Structures are given as structure tokens and as C-alpha cells.
Short mmCIF file of C-alpha atoms in Angstrom, two decimals:
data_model
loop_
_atom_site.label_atom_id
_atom_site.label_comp_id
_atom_site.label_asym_id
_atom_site.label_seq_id
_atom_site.Cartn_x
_atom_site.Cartn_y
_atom_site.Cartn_z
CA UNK A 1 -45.02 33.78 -102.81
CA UNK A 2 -43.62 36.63 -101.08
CA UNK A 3 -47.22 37.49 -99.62
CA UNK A 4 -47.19 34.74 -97.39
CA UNK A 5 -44.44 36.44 -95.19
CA UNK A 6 -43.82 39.61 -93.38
CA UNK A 7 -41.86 42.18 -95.07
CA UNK A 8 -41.07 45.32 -94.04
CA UNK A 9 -38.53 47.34 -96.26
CA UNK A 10 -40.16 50.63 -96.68
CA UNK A 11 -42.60 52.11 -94.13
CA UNK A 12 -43.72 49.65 -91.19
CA UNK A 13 -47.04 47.43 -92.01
CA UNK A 14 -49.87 47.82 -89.38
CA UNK A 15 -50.39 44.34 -87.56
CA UNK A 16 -52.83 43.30 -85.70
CA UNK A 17 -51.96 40.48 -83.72
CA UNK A 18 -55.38 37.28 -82.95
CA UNK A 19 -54.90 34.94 -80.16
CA UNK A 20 -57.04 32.17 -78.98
CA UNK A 21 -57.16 30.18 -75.74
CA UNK A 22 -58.84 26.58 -76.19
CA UNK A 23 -61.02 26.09 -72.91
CA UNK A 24 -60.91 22.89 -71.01
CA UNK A 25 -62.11 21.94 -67.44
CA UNK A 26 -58.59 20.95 -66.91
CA UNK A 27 -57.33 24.23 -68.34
CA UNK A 28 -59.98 26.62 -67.01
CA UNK A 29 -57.84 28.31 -64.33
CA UNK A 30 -56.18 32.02 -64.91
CA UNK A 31 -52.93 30.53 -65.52
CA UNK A 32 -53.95 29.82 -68.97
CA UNK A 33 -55.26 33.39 -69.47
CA UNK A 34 -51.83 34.57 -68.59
CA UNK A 35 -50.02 32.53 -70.61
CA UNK A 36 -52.34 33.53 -73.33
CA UNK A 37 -51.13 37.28 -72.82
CA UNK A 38 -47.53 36.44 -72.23
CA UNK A 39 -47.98 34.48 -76.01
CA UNK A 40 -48.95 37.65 -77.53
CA UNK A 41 -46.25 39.59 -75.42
CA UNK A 42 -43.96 37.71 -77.45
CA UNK A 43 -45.79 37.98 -80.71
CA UNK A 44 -45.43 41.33 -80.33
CA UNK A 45 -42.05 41.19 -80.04
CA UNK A 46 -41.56 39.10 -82.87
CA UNK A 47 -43.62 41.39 -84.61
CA UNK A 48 -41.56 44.14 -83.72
CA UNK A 49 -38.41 43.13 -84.62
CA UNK A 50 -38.86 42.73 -88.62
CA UNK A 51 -40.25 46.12 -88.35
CA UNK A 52 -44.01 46.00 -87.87
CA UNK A 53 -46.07 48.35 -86.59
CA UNK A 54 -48.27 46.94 -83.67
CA UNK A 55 -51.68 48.47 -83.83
CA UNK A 56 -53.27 46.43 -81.03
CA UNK A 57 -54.18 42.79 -80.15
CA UNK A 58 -57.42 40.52 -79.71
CA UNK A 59 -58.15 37.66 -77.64
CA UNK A 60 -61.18 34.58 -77.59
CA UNK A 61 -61.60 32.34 -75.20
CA UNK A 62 -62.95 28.61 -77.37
CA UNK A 63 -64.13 25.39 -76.13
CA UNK A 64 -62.75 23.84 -78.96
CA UNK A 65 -60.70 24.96 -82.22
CA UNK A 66 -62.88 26.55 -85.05
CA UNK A 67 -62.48 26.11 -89.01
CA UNK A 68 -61.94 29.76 -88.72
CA UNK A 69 -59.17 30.14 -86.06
CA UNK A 70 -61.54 32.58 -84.38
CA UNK A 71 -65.37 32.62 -83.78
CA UNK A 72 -68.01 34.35 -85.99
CA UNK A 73 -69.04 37.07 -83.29
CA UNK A 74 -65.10 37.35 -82.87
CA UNK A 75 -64.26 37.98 -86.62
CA UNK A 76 -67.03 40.47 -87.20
CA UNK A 77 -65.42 42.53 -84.38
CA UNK A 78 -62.21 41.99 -86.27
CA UNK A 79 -63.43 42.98 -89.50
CA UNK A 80 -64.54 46.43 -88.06
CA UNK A 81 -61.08 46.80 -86.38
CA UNK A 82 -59.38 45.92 -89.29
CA UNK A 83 -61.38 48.55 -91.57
CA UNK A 84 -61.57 51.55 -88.53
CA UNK A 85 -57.73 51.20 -88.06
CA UNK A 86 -56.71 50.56 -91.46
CA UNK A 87 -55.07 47.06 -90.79
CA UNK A 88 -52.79 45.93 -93.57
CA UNK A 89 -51.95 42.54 -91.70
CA UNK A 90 -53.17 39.95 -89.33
CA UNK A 91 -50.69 37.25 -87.24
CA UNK A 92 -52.28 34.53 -85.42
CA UNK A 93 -50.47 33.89 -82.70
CA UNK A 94 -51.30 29.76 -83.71
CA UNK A 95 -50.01 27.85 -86.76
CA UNK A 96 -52.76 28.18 -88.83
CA UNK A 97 -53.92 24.88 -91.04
CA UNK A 98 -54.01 25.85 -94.37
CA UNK A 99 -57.70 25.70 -94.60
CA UNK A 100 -57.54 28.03 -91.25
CA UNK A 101 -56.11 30.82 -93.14
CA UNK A 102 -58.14 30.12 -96.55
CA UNK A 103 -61.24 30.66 -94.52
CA UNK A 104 -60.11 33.59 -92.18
CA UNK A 105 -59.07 35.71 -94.95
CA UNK A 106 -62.38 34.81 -97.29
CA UNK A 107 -64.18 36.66 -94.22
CA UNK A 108 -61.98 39.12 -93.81
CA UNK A 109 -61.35 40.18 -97.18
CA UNK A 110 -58.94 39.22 -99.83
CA UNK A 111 -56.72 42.37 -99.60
CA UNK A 112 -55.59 41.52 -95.98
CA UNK A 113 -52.65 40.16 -95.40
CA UNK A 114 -53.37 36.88 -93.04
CA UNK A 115 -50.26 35.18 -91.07
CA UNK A 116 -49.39 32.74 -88.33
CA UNK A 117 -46.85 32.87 -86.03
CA UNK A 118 -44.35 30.05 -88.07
CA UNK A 119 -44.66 32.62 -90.56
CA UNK A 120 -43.70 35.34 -88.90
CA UNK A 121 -41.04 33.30 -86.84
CA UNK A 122 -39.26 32.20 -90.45
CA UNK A 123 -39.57 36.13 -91.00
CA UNK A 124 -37.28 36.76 -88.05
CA UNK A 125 -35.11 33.61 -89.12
CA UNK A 126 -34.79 35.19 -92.37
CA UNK A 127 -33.66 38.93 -91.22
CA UNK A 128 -31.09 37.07 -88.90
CA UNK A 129 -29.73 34.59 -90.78
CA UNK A 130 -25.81 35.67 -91.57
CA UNK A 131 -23.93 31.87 -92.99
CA UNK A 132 -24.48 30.01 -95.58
CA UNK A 133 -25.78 27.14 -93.60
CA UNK A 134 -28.14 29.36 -92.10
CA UNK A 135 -29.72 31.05 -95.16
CA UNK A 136 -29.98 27.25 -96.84
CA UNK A 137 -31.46 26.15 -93.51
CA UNK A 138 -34.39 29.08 -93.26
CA UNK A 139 -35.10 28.77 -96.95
CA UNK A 140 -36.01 24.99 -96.86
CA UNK A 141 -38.07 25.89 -93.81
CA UNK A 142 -39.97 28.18 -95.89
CA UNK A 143 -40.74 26.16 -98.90
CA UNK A 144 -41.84 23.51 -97.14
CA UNK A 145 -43.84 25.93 -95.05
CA UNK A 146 -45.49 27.24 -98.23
CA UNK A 147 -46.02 23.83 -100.06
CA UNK A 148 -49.18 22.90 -98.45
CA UNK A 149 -50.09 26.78 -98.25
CA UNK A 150 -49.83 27.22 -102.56
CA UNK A 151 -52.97 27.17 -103.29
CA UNK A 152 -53.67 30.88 -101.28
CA UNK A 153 -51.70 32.45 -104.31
CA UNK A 154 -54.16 31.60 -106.76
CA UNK A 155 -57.67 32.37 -104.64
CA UNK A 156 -57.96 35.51 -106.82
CA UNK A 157 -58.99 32.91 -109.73
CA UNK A 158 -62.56 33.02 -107.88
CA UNK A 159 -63.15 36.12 -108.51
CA UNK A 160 -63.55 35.06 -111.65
CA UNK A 161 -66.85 33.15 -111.24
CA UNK A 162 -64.85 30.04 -111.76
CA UNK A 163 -66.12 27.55 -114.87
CA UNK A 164 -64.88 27.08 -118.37
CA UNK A 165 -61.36 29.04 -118.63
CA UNK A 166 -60.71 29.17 -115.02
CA UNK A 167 -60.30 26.19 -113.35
CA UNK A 168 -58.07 24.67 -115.35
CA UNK A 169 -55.17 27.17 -115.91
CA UNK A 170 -55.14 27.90 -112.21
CA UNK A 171 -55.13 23.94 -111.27
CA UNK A 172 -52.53 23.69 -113.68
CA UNK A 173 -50.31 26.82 -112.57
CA UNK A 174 -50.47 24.98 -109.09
CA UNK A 175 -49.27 22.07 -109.75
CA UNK A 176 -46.37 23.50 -111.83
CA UNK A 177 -45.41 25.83 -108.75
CA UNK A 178 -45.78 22.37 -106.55
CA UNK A 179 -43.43 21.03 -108.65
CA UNK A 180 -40.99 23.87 -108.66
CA UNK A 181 -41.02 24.29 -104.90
CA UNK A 182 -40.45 20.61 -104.46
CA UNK A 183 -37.53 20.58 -106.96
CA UNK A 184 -36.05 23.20 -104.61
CA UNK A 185 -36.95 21.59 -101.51
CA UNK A 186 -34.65 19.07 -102.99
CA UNK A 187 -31.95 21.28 -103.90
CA UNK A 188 -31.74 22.91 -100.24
CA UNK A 189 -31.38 19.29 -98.83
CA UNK A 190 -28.70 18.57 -101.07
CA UNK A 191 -26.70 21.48 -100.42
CA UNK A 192 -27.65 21.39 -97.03
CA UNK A 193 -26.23 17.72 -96.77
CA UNK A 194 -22.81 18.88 -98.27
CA UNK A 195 -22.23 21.54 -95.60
CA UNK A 196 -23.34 18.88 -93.10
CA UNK A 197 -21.00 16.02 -94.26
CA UNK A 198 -18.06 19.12 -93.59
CA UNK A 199 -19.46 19.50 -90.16
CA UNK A 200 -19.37 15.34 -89.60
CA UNK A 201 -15.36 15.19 -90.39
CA UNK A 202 -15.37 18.19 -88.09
CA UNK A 203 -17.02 16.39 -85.27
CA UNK A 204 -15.03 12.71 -85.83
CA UNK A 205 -11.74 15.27 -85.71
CA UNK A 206 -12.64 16.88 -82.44
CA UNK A 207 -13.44 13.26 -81.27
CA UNK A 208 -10.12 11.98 -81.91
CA UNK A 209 -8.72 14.69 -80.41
CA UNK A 210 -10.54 13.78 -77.51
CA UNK A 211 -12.10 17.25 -76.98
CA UNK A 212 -15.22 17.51 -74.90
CA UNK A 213 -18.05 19.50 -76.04
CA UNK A 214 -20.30 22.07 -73.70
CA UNK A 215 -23.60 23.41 -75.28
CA UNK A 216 -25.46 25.92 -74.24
CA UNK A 217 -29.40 25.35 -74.80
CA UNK A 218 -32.25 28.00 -73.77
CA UNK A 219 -35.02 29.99 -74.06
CA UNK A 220 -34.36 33.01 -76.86
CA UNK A 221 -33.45 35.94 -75.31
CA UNK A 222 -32.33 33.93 -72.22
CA UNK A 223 -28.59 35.61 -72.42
CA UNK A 224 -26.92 32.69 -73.89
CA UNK A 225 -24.40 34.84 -76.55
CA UNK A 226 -23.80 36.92 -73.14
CA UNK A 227 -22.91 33.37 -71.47
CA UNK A 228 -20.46 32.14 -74.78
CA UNK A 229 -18.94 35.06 -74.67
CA UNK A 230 -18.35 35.40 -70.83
CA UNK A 231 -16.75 31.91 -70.68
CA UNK A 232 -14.79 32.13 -74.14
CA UNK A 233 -13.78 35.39 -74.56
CA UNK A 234 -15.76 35.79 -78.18
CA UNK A 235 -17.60 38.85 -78.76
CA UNK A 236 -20.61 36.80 -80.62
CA UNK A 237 -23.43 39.25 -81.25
CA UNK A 238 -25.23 39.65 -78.11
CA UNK A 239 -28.55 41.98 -77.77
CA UNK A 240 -31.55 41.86 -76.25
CA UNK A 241 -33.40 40.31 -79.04
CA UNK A 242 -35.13 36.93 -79.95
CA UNK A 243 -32.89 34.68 -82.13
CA UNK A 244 -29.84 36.87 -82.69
CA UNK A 245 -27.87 33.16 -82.90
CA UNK A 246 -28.91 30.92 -85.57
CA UNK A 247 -25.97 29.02 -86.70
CA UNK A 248 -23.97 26.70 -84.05
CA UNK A 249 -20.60 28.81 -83.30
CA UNK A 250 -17.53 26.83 -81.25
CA UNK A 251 -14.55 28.24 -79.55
CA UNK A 252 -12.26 26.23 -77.42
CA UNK A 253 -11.44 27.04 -73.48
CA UNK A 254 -9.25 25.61 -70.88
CA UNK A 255 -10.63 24.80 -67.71
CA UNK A 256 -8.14 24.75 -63.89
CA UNK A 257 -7.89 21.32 -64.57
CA UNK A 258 -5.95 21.89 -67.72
CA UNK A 259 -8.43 19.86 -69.66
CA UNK A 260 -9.17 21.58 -73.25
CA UNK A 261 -13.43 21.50 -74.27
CA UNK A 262 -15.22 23.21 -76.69
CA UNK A 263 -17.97 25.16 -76.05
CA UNK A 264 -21.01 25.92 -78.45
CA UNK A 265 -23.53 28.28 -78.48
CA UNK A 266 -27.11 27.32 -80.47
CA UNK A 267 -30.15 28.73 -81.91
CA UNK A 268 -32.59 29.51 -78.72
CA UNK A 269 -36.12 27.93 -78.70
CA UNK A 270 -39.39 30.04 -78.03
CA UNK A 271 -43.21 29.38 -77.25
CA UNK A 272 -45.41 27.56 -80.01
CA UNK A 273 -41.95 26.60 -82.16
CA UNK A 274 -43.06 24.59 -84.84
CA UNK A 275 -41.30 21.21 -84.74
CA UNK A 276 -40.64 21.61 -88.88
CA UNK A 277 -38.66 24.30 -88.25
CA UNK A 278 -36.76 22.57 -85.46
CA UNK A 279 -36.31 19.62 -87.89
CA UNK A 280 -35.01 22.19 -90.53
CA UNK A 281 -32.12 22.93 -87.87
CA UNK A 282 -30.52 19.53 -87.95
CA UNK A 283 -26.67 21.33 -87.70
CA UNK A 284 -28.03 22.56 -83.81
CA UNK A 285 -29.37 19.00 -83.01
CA UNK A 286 -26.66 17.39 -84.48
CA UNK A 287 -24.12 19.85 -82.07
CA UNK A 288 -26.60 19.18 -79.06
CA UNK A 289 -26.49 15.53 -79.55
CA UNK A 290 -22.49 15.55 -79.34
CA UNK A 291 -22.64 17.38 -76.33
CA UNK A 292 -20.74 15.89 -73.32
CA UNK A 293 -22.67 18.27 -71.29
CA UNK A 294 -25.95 20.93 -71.89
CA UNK A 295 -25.80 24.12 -69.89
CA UNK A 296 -29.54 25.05 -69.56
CA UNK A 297 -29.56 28.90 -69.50
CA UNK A 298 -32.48 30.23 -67.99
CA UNK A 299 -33.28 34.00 -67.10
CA UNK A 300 -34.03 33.58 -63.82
CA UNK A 301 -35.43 37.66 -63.84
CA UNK A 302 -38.45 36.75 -66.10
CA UNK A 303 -41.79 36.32 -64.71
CA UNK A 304 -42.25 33.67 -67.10
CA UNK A 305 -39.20 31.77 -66.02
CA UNK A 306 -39.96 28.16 -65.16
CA UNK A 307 -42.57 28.39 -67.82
CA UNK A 308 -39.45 28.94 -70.74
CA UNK A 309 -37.80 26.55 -68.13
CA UNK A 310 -40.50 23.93 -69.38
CA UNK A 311 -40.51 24.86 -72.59
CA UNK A 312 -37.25 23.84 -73.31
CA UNK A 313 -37.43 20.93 -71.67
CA UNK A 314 -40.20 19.64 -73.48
CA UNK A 315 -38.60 20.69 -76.81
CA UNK A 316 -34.98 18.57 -76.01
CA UNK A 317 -37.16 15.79 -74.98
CA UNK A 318 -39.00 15.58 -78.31
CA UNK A 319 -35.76 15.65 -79.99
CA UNK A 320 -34.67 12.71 -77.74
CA UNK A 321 -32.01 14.69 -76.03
CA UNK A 322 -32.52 14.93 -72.78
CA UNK A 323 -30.14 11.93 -71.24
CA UNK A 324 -27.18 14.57 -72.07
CA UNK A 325 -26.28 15.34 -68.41
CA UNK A 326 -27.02 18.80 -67.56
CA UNK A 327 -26.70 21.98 -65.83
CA UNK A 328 -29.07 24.38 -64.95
CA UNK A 329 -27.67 27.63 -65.47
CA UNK A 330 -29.54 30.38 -63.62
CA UNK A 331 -29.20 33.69 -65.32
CA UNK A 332 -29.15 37.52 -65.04
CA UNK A 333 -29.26 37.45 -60.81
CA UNK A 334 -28.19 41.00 -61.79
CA UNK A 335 -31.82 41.79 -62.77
CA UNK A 336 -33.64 40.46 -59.60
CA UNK A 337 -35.27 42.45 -57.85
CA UNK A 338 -33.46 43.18 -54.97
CA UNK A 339 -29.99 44.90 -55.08
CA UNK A 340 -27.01 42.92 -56.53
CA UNK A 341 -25.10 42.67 -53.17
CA UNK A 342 -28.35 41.13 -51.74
CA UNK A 343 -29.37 38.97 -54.38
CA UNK A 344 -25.96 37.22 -54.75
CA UNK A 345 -25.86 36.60 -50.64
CA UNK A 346 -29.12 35.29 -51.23
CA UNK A 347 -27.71 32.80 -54.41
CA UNK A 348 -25.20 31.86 -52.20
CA UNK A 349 -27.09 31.08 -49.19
CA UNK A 350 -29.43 29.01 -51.53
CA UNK A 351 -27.19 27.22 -54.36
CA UNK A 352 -26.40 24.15 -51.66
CA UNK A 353 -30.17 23.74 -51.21
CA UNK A 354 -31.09 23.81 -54.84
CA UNK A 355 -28.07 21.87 -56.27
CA UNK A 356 -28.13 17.87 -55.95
CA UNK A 357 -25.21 15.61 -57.95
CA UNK A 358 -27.18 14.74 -60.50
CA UNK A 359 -29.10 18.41 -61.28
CA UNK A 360 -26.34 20.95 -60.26
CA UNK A 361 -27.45 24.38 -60.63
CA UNK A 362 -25.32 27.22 -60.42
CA UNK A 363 -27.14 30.70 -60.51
CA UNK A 364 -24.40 33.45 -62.49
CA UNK A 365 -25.03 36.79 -64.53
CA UNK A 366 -22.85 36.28 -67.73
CA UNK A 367 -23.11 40.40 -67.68
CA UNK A 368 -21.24 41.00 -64.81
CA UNK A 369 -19.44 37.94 -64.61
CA UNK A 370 -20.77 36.83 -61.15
CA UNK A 371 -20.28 33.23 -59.98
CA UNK A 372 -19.14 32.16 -63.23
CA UNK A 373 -15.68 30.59 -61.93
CA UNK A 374 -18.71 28.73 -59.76
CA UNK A 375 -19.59 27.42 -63.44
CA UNK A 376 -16.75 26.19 -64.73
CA UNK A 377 -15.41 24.37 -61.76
CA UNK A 378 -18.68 22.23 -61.37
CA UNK A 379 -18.42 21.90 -65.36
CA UNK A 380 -14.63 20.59 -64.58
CA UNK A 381 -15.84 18.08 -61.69
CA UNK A 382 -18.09 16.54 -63.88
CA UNK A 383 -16.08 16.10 -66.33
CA UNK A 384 -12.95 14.87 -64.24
CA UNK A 385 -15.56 12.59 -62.77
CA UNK A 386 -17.10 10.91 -66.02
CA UNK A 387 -14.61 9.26 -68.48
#
């Protein structure tokens, strides 16, 4: 089953990374185009960080979604760069239905390695992953992932010619790996459920203690460890790199007003995340959910900035989160594009403007440490204010 995922232990794979763009009238503008590019930006960064070797990238414009991911002129073109350039895997930069990626690789050939960006996203999970929790949490994510996808192991049966003394072993052989990844689906959950019935007396504990809890939420990348560590003290892992935090990690602070809260920092969310992998993070939405208050940390130096902004949004209001009251944290002023000096007269001369009572936002670099006191005293206030 390995063959599903990227793996990159001895000398980099060449990838070759397939986006698409579905065309509407009320889509049809450049924006789209640019968030198309942006998509694979990221891809490639992905990509990149199990290892791969980026070759190049292709992009198709459709009016609608194909059984093929791409269109036939489109995968013809592919095929030849996939044979001139010696391409040992494609990622879409889509999740791919299973009948998607049956089809793709059937015209591409056999022998290339066809994934989709959950794929390659549970890759990344997987290289990060340090706890316990975390490695339990990434592995149910990829069974289930694969359940629906089982049948892709046993395509070289075909070749065969199918009929008498084909069919039936492989049909069989699938169902008995069904059954094997379901009986470990259910062995994840259980385990899973243990660890989260520990965290559950940990959370009724810091409730009868009366301790507050701050979480920070975000776009990956968005300098959230940088953030944790700036207000606690920590020295959590920290790099500029996509989902360096997977598991929930809590320290306690005191703020001027004497009061004691916790603060966690969580898993960040990205582009196109799948909401099964979401769901197979219940420990982060359980810690959001007992939040007090959610710092939304947003790198306010990235061209793509209210889109992540957005993004993140969207995602805490499918998970039915987003009544927690909030903060909008804008990040990394030490990037903009000015020079520091100016760009913090200019925060300053702007937070009064931008901040109401109900959406304060308080613009900070957790790497230098600027306006950060500006942070925790309107995290105080609110919470002297509410009971």
C-alpha cells in the first residue's frame, strides 16, 4: 500500500505537479488564475518538503470536471512530458476520486506513480508527526484514505487478460485487505479514544481550576510556533515550514492582571485540506472548542494574505467554531515592505481604525517581539470583561 504515498528515503523522486481550474461565468476573472498558481506554489512546497524533486508543473483551464482529472489534449501533452523528462510521479493538486486516479494512470501508464494532494499532505503529516497521538492520528487518516482507493493495488491483475483464474483471486485478495484495513481503522479509533479520554480529565481539571484557555488558529506557515513561543517562553519547533505543529501543545502564562490562562498552539490549516483529515484531528478541535478565546494568526507579509485569512475562516466555520470570540492577530509587520521603523508607525497610526470591540486586531511580529505587550493586554481586557 505503500505506493499510494510519497516516499522519499534514498535519492529524490521526480514530480510533476497537474492543476486544474474549473471555469465558470462567475469564476472567469484572473483572480482564479492566480489562485490556481498560488495552489501549485504550495504544492510545490509540499512537494518539497518530503524530499521531491520538482521537475515542472502543468495547468488546464475546464468548464466542468472530467473523469480524467485533466482533458484528453491535456494528458497526451502529459504523457510526452512524463516520458521526455523521465517522470517517476504525478500530484494533482485536487483530491482525486478514486475512479479519477484509476483512469489517469490507465492513460498514463501503469508504472507512474499517480497522487493527489491529500496524499501528499498525509505524506507531510507523516514525516512530522513526533507523539503518540499524532502518529495514531495520521495513520487512521491514511487507512481510511486508502480504503476506497484498494482496488489500485491490484490493477496489475488486468494485465492478465482477466477471465477464468483471475478475477476471482484478485476480488478475493480485496476484500480480505478491506477487511484488514477496516479492522485497523478500528484499532486506531480505539487507541485513539484512550489517549482522548486522558485529554477529557485534563480539560474538566483545568476547568475546575478555573483556568482560561487561548488558542492560536492559522494558516500553516503563518508563524504561530513563533507566536507560542513569544508569549510563553517555550522554544516549540519553529521553522519556516508547512505543518511543523501537529499535536496541541499547552503552557501556562500570567497576564498584568495576575490572572493565570493557558495558551495552546494547534495544527495550522492550508488550501484544499480535506475535511477527513480535519475530522481525523479531533484532539485540535476538541482544544479549539474549549477555547475562551482564538487568536487568528495571519501573515500579514503574504500576498496571499486575506485569501489564507478566508481560508481559515471557512474551515472553523465548518467545524462550527466560529462563535469563540476572537482576535485577529496580524503577523510578521517585520516583513512588510517598508522599513521596520516605518511599518510599525504605520500599525500604530492604523490599529484604532481597524480594531472595533467586538473584532480587535492587534498587528505584532512574534520575531522581534513588537507590539506583543499590545496582545496580551487586549487578551486581559477581554477576559477581565467576560466572566
Amino acid at each position: 500500500m505503500k505506493d499510494n504515498f510519497l516516499y522519499t528515503k534514498h535519492k529524490p523522486e521526480r514530480v510533476f505537479l497537474v492543476g486544474v481550474n474549473i471555469f465558470s461565468k462567475q469564476n472567469s476573472n484572473n483572480s482564479n488564475n492566480l489562485s490556481l498558481l498560488k495552489s501549485l506554489e504550495e504544492l510545490e512546497d509540499l512537494a518539497k518538503g518530503v524530499g521531491a524533486n520538482v521537475i515542472g508543473k502543468l495547468t488546464q483551464n475546464l468548464k466542468k470536471p472530467t473523469p480524467f482529472y485533466l482533458g484528453i489534449g491535456k494528458i497526451d501533452t502529459l504523457k510526452k512530458i512524463v516520458k521526455d523528462s523521465d517522470i517517476e510521479t504525478i500530484i494533482c493538486d485536487d483530491e482525486l476520486h478514486p475512479s479519477q486516479q484509476r483512469n489517469l494512470e490507465k492513460k498514463i501508464g501503469r508504472n507512474i506513480k499517480i497522487i493527489d494532494r491529500t496524499a501528499l499532505i498525509l505524506d507531510v503529516f507523516a514525516s512530522r508527526a513526533k507523539s503518540r497521538e499524532g502518529k495514531l492520528q495520521v495513520s487512521l487518516a491514511q487507512h481510511e484514505y486508502l480504503l476506497p482507493r484498494l482496488i489500485r493495488q491490484w490493477t496489475h491483475l488486468e494485465r492478465l487478460g482477466g477471465g477464468i483464474g483471475t478475477r476471482g483471486p484478485g476480488e478475493t485478495q480485496i476484500e480480505t485487505d478491506r477487511r484488514l484495513i477496516r479492522r485497523k481503522i478500528h484499532s486506531l479509533k480505539a487507541e485513539i479514544n484512550t489517549i482522548e479520554s486522558r485529554r477529557d480529565l485534563s480539560r474538566r481539571q483545568r476547568k475546575d481550576a478555573n483556568l482560561r484557555v487561548i488558542t492560536l488558529i492559522g494558516y500553516t506557515n503563518a508563524g504561530k510556533s513563533t507566536l507560542f513561543n513569544r508569549l510563553t517562553g517555550e522554544k516549540a519547533i519553529a521553522k519556516n515550514q508547512y505543518f511543523v505543529t501537529l499535536d496541541p501543545l499547552t503552557r501556562k502564562i500570567r497576564l498584568p492582571s495576575g490572572k493565570f490562562v493557558l495558551v495552546t498552539d494547534t495544527v495550522g490549516f492550508i488550501h484544499k485540506l480535506p475535511p477527513s483529515i480535519i475530522a481525523a484531528f479531533k484532539s485540535t478541535i476538541e482544544e479549539i472548542n474549549q477555547s475562551s478565546i482564538l487568536l487568528y494568526v495571519n501573515d500579514i507579509s503574504h500576498n496571499e494574505s486575506d485569501k489564507h485569512k478566508t481560508e481559515v475562516e471557512k474551515i472553523i466555520k465548518s467545524l462550527n467554531l466560529d462563535k469563540i470570540r476572537k482576535i485577529y492577530v496580524e503577523n510578521k509587520i517585520d516583513k512588510m515592505k517598508s522599513s521596520t521603523k516605518t511599518a510599525l508607525e504605520e500599525v500604530s497610526n492604523t490599529i484604532n481604525t481597524l480594531s472595533t470591540e467586538d473584532l480587535p486586531t492587534v498587528f505584532v511580529s512574534a520575531k522581534s517581539g513588537a507590539n506583543i505587550s499590545s496582545l496580551i493586554e487586549t487578551i486581559d481586557s477581554i477576559l477581565t470583561s467576560t466572566p
